[in-house]
Coordinates of C-alpha atoms and ligand atoms in Angstrom, one line a residue:
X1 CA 24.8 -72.3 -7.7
X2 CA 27.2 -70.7 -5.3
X3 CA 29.9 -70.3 -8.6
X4 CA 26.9 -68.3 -10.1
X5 CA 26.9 -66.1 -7.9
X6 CA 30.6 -65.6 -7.8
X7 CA 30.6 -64.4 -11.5
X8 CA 27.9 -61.9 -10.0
X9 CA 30.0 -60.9 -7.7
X10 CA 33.6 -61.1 -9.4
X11 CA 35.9 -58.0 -8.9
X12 CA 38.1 -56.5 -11.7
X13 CA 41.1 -56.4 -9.4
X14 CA 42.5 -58.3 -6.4
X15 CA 45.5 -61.3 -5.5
X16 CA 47.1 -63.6 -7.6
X17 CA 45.9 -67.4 -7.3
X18 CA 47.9 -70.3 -8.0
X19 CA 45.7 -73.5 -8.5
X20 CA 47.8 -76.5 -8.4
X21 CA 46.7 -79.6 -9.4
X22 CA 48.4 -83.3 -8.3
X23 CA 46.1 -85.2 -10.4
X24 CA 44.3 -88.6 -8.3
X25 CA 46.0 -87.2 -5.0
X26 CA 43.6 -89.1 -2.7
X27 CA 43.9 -92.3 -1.8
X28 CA 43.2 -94.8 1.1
X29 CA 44.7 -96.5 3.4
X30 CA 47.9 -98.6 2.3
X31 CA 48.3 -101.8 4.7
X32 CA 52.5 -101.9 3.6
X33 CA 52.1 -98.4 5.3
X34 CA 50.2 -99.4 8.1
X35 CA 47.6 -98.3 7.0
X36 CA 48.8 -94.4 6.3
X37 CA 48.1 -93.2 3.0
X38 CA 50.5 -92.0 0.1
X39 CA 49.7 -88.3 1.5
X40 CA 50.4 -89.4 5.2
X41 CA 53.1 -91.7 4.4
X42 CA 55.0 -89.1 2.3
X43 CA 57.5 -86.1 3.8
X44 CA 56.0 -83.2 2.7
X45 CA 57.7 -80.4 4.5
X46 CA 56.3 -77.6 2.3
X47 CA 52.8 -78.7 2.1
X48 CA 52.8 -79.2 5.2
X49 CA 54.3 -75.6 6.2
X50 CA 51.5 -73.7 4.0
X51 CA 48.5 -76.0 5.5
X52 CA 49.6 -74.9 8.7
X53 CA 49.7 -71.2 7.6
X54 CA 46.6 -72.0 5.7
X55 CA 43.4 -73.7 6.0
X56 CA 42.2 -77.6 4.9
X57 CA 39.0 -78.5 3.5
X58 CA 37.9 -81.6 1.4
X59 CA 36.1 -81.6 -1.7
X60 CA 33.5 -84.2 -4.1
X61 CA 35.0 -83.2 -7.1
X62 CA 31.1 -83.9 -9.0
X63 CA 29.4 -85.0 -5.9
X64 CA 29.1 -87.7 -3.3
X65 CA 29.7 -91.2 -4.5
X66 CA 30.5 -90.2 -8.2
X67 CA 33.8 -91.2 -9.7
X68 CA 34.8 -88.1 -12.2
X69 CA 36.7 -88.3 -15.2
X70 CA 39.7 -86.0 -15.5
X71 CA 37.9 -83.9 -17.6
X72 CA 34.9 -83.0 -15.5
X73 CA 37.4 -83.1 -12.1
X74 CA 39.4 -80.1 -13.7
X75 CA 35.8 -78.3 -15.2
X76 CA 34.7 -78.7 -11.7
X77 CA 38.0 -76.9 -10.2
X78 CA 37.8 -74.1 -12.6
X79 CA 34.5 -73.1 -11.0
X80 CA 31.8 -75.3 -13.9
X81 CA 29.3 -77.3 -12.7
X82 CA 30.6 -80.7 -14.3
X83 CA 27.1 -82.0 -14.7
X84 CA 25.5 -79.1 -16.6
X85 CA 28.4 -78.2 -19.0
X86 CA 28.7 -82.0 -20.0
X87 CA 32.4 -82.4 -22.2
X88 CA 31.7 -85.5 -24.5
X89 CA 33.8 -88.3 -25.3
X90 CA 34.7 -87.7 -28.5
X91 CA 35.4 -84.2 -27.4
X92 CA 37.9 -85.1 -24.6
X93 CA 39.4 -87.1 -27.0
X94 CA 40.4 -84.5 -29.5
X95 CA 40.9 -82.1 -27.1
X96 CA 43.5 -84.7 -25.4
X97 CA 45.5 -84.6 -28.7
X98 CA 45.3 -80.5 -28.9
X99 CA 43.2 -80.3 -31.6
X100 CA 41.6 -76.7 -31.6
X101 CA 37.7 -77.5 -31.6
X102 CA 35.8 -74.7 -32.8
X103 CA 32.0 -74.3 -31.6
X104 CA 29.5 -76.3 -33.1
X105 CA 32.2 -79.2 -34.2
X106 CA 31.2 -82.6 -34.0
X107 CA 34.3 -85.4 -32.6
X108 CA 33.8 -89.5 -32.6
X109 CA 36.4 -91.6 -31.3
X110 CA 37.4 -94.3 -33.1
X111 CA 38.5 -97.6 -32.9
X112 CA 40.3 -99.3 -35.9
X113 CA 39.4 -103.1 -35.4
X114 CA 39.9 -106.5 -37.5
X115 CA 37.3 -107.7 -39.3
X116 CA 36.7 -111.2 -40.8
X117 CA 35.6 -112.2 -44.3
X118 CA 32.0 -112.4 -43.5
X119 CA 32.2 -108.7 -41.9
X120 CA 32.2 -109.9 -38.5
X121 CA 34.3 -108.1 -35.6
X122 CA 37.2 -110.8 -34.7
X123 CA 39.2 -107.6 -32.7
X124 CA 37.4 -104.6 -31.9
X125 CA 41.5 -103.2 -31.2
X126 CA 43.0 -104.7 -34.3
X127 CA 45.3 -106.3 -31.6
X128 CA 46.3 -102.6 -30.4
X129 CA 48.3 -101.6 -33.3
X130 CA 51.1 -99.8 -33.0
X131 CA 50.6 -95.4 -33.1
X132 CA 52.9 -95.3 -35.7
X133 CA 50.8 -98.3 -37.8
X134 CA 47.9 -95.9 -36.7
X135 CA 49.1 -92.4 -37.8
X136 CA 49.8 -94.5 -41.3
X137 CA 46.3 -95.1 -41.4
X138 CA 45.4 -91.5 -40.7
X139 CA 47.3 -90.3 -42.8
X140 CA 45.2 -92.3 -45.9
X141 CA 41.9 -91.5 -44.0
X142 CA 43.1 -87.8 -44.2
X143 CA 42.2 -88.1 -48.3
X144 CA 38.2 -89.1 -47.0
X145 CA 36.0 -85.9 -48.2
X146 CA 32.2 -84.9 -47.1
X147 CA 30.3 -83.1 -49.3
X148 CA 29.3 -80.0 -46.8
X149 CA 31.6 -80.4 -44.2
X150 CA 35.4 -80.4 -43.4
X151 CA 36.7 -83.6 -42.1
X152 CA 39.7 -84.2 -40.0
X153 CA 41.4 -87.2 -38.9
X154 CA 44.0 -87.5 -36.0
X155 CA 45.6 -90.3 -34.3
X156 CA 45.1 -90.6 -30.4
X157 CA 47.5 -93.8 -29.7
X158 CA 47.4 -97.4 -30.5
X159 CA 44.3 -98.3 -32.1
X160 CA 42.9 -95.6 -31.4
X161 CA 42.4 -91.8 -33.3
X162 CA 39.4 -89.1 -33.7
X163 CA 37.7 -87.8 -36.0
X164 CA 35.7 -84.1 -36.2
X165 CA 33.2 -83.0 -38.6
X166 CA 32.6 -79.3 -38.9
X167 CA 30.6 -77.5 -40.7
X168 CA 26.2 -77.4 -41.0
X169 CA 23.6 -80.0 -40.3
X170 CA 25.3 -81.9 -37.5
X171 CA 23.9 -83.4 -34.2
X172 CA 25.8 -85.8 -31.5
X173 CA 22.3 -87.8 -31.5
X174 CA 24.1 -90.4 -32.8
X175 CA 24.3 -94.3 -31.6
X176 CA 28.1 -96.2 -31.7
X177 CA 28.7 -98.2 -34.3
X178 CA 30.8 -100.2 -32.2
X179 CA 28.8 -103.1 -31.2
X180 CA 30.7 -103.9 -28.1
X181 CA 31.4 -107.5 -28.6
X182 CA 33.0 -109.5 -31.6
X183 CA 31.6 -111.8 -33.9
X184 CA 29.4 -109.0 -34.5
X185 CA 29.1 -106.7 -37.2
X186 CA 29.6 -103.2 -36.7
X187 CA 26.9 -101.3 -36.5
X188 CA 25.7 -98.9 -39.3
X189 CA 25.6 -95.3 -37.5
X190 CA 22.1 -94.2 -36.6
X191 CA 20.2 -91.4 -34.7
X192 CA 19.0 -91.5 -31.5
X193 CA 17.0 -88.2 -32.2
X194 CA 14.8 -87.0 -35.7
X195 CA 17.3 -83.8 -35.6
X196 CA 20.0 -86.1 -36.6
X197 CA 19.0 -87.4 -40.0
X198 CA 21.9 -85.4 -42.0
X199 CA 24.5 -86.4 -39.2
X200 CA 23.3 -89.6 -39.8
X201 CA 24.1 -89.1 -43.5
X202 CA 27.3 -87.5 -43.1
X203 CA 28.7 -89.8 -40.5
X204 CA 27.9 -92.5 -42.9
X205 CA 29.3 -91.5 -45.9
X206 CA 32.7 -90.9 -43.8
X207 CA 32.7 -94.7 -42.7
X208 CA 32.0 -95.9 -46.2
X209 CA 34.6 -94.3 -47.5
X210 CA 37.0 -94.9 -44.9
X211 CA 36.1 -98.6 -44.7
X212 CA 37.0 -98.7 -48.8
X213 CA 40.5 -98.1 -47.7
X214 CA 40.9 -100.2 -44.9
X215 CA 39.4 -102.9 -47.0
X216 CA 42.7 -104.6 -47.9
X217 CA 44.7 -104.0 -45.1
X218 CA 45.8 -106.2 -42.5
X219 CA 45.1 -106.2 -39.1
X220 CA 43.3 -103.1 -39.1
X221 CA 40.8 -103.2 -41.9
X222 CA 37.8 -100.9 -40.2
X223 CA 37.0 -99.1 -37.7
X224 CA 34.2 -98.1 -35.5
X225 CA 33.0 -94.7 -33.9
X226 CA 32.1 -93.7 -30.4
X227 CA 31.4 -91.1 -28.0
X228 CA 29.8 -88.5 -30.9
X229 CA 29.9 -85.6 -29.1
X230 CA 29.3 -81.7 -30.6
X231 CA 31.5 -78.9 -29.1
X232 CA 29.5 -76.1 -27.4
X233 CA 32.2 -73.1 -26.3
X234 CA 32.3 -72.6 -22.6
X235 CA 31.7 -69.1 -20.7
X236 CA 35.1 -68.5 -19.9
X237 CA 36.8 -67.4 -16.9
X238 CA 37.7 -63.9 -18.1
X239 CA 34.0 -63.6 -18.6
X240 CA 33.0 -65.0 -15.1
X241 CA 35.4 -64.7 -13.1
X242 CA 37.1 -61.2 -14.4
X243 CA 40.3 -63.2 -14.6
X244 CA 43.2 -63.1 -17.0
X245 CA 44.0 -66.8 -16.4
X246 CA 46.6 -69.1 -18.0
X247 CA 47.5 -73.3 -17.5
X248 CA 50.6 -75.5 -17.4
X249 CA 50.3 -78.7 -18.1
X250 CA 52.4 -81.5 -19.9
X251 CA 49.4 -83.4 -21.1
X252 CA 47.6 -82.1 -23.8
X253 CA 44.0 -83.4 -22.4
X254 CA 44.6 -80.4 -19.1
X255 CA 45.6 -78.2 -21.7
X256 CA 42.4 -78.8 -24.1
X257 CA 40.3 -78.9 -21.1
X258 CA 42.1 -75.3 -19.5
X259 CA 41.6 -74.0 -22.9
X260 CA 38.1 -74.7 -23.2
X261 CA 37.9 -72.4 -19.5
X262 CA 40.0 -69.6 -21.6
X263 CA 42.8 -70.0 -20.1
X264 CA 46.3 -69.3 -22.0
X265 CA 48.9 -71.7 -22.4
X266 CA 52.3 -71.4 -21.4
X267 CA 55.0 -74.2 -22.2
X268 CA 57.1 -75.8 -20.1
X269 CA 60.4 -75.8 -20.6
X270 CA 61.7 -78.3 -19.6
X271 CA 58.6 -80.7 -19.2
X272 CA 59.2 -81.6 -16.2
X273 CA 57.6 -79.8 -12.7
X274 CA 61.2 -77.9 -12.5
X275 CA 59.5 -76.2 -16.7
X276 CA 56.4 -75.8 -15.3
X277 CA 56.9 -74.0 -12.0
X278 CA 59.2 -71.8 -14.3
X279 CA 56.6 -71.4 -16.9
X280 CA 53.8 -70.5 -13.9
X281 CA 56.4 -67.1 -13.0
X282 CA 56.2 -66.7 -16.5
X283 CA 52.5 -66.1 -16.6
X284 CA 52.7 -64.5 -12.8
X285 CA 55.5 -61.9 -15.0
X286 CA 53.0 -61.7 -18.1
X287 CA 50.0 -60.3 -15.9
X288 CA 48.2 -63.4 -15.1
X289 CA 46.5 -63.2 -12.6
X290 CA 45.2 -67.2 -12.0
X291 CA 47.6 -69.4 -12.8
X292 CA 46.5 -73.6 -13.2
X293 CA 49.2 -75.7 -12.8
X294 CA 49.2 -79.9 -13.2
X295 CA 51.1 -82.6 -11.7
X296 CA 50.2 -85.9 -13.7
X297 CA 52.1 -89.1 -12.4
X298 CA 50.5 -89.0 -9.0
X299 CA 47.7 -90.1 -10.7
X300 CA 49.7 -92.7 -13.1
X301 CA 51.2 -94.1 -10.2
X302 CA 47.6 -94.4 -8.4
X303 CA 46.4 -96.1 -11.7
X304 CA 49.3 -98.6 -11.7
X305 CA 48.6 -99.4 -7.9
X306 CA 52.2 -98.1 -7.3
X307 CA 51.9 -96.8 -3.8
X308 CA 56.3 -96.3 -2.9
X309 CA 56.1 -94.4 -6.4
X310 CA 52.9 -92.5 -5.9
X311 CA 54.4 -90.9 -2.7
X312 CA 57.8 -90.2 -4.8
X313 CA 55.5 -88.4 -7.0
X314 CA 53.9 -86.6 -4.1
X315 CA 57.4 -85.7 -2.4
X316 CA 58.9 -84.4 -6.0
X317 CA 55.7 -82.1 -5.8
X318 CA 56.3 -80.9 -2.5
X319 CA 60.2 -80.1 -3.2
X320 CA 58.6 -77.9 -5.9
X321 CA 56.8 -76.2 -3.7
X322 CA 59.4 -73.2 -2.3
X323 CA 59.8 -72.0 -5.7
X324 CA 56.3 -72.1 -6.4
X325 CA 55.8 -69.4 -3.3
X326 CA 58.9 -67.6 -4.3
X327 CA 56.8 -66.8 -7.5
X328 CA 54.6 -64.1 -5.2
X329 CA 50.7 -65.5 -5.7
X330 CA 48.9 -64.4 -3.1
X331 CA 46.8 -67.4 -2.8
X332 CA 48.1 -70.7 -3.5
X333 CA 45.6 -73.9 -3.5
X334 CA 47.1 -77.3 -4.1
X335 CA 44.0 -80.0 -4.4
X336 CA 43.4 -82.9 -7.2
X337 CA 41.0 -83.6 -9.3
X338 CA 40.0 -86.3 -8.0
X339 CA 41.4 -89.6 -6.0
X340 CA 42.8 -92.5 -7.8
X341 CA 43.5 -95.0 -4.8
X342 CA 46.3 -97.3 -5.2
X343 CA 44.4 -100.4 -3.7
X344 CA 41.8 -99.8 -6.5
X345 CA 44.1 -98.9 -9.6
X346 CA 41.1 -96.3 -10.6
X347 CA 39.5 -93.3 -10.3
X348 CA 37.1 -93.0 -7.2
X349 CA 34.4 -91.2 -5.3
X350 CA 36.4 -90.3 -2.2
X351 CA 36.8 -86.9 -1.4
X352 CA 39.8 -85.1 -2.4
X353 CA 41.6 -83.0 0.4
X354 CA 42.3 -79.2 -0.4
X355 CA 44.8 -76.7 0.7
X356 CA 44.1 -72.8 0.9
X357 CA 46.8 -70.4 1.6
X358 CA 46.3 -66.9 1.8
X359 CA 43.8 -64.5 2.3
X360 CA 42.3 -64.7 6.1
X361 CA 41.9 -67.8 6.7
X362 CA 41.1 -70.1 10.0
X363 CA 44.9 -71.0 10.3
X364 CA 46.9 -73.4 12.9
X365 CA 43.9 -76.0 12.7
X366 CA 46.1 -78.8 10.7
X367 CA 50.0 -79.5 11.0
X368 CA 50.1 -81.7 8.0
X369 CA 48.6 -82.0 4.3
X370 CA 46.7 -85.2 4.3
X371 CA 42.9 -86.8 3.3
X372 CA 42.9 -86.8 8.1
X373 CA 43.7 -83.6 8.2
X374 CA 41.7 -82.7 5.4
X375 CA 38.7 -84.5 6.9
X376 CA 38.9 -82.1 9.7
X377 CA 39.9 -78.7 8.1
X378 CA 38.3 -75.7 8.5
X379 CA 37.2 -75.5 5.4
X380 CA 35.0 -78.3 5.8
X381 CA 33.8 -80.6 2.5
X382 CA 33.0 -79.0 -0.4
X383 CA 31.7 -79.5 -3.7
X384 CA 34.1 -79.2 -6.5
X385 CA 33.0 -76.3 -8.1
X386 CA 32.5 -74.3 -5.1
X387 CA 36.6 -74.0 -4.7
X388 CA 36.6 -71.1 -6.9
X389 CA 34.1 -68.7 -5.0
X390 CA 36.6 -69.9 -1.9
X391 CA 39.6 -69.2 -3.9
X392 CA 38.3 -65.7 -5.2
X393 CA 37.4 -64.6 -1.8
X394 CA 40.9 -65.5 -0.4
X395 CA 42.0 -63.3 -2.9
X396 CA 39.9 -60.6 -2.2
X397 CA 37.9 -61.0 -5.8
X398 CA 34.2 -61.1 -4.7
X399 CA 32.2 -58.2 -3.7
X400 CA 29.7 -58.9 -0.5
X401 CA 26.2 -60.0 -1.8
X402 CA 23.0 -57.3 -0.7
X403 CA 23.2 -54.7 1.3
Ligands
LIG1 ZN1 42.7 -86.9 -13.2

């Protein structure tokens, strides 16, 4: 694995990287645009001014034809193979809400649903419920105790909340209790592996005794669990890379997910991109010396098939841009994590393009910032996690390998 090999190779010392993240950037041709993407269709003066002085690339954020989650998109960008350290479900989802997973935790989503008299599933989203009808139910789950393990209960949003289970004797070889369908009962929790038998037990107990409380209420009178997944803490970047690295991001799933790399958060202030590029010469000024920065609602606008707002999005990133530089990295890289095409309203498989700037670099090949230009940078496609062996080098980070 060439990222491997660049924690071999890692120097103590070297440039200042800025990774900057607009999440779902890629997209396809829009036919309202004549067929340009948002990328193409946008003006993107800056962007365009550093790939120019720069050099293009593309990457497969996990690999060719496989549509990434945000959560493996960013692993892959911070240099992990996405596919080896696999972040569960239920992980993601407590990460998303910033709860502080310690090592060996176990997190479940969960659903609170409506049942009928006979037990039966009539709405396995208790008709989405409102967050605040859901952090009342918490908040009553939050009085649920395990013997031998600590229990916590958060709310996520709508129907939906987490649950982690720390302490000995726990295993993510667990089957969902959610059935899937309705008229169904749920299912009672069970393992999919001999080394879960206490899980199993554990697990169980939690439902029963959460169930007793739902029992009587109305519409959301159970709930059902998903996605078990056990925390296992990451190698971190420091200990890779020999980097002092730091994240700003708005949504607390970048910021679980940058955390689980090491890095250190620094708020926003105000949340908006005008806080974060603030907060990113914050951690330049503090001694960081890789700096993550996200940019959500390109994505959100992909998702929504949105095209005239997703290149809004892109054009408010690109008027950020000259104060990002002012900052002083000495390698700035603006990819995504993956594409989120209008046309399809989801995540995809098509490559995402990347922009390199500084460092010695095949410069003056593009003129513009775009999945064309991209196509034909001189960087050439890329897997995801190989863009931090690419970014160290630019920065002068990684040693030569043999003699
Ligand atoms: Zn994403």
């Amino acid at each position: 694995m060439a990222s491997d090999l660049a924690s071999q190779l890692a120097l103590k010392n070297g440039g200042k990287i800025l990774l900057a993240v607009m999440d779902g950037v890629g997209d396809l041709p829009i036919p309202e645009f004549g067929g340009l993407t948002p990328l193409e269709k946008a003006k993107t003066p800056n962007m365009d001014s550093l790939a120019a002085g720069g050099a293009l690339g593309q990457q497969f954020p996990v690999g060719r034809g496989i549509t990434p989650g945000s959560g493996p998109g960013h692993l892959a960008l911070f240099g992990y193979d996405p596919v080896k350290y696999l972040v569960g479900r239920g992980a993601l989802a407590a990460l998303g809400i910033g709860f502080q997973l310690k090592h060996g935790d176990l997190a479940a989503r969960i659903n609170f649903c409506t049942l009928g008299e006979d037990g039966v599933i009539l709405d396995r989203r208790a008709g989405r419920i409102s967050t605040d009808l859901c952090t009342e139910l918490v908040e009553e789950l939050k009085a649920v105790s395990v013997p031998g393990v600590e229990v916590f209960v958060e709310p996520v949003k709508e129907h939906r909340a987490c649950v982690v289970f720390r302490g000995a004797g726990l295993s993510e070889h667990l089957h969902d209790t959610d059935p899937g369908l309705v008229g169904e009962k749920p299912l009672p929790v069970t393992a999919t592996d001999s080394d879960a038998r206490s899980a199993v037990k554990i697990v169980g107990e939690f439902i029963d005794r959460s169930m007793g409380i739902l029992k009587d209420k109305s519409p959301a009178n159970g709930l059902l669990l998903r996605g078990f997944a056990l925390h296992e803490d990451l190698p971190t970047m420091q200990s890779r890379y020999k980097l002092n690295p730091a994240a700003v991001a708005l949504y607390p799933m970048y910021r679980g997910v940058a955390s689980l790399a090491g890095m250190e958060q620094f708020q926003s202030d105000p949340a908006d991109l005008t806080g974060e590029v603030r907060a990113a010469n914050a951690a330049l000024k503090a001694g960081k010396d890789f700096v993550f920065l996200h940019h959500k609602y390109t994505d959100s606008s992909g998702e929504d098939g949105d095209h005239e707002r997703k290149v809004r999005e892109i054009e408010k990133f690109d008027a950020a841009v000259p104060e990002l530089v002012k900052c002083g990295f000495d390698v700035i890289c603006i990819t995504g994590d993956h594409s989120t095409p209008c046309p399809m309203k989801l995540h995809s498989w098509h490559p995402v393009p990347v922009l390199i700037h500084g460092g010695p670099q095949r410069t003056g090949w593009n003129k513009r910032f775009t999945e064309r230009e991209a196509a034909s940078g001189a960087l050439g496609t890329f897997k995801g996690s190989e863009l931090m062996p690419l970014l160290l080098a630019a920065a002068g980070r990684l040693a030569k390998f043999g003699a």
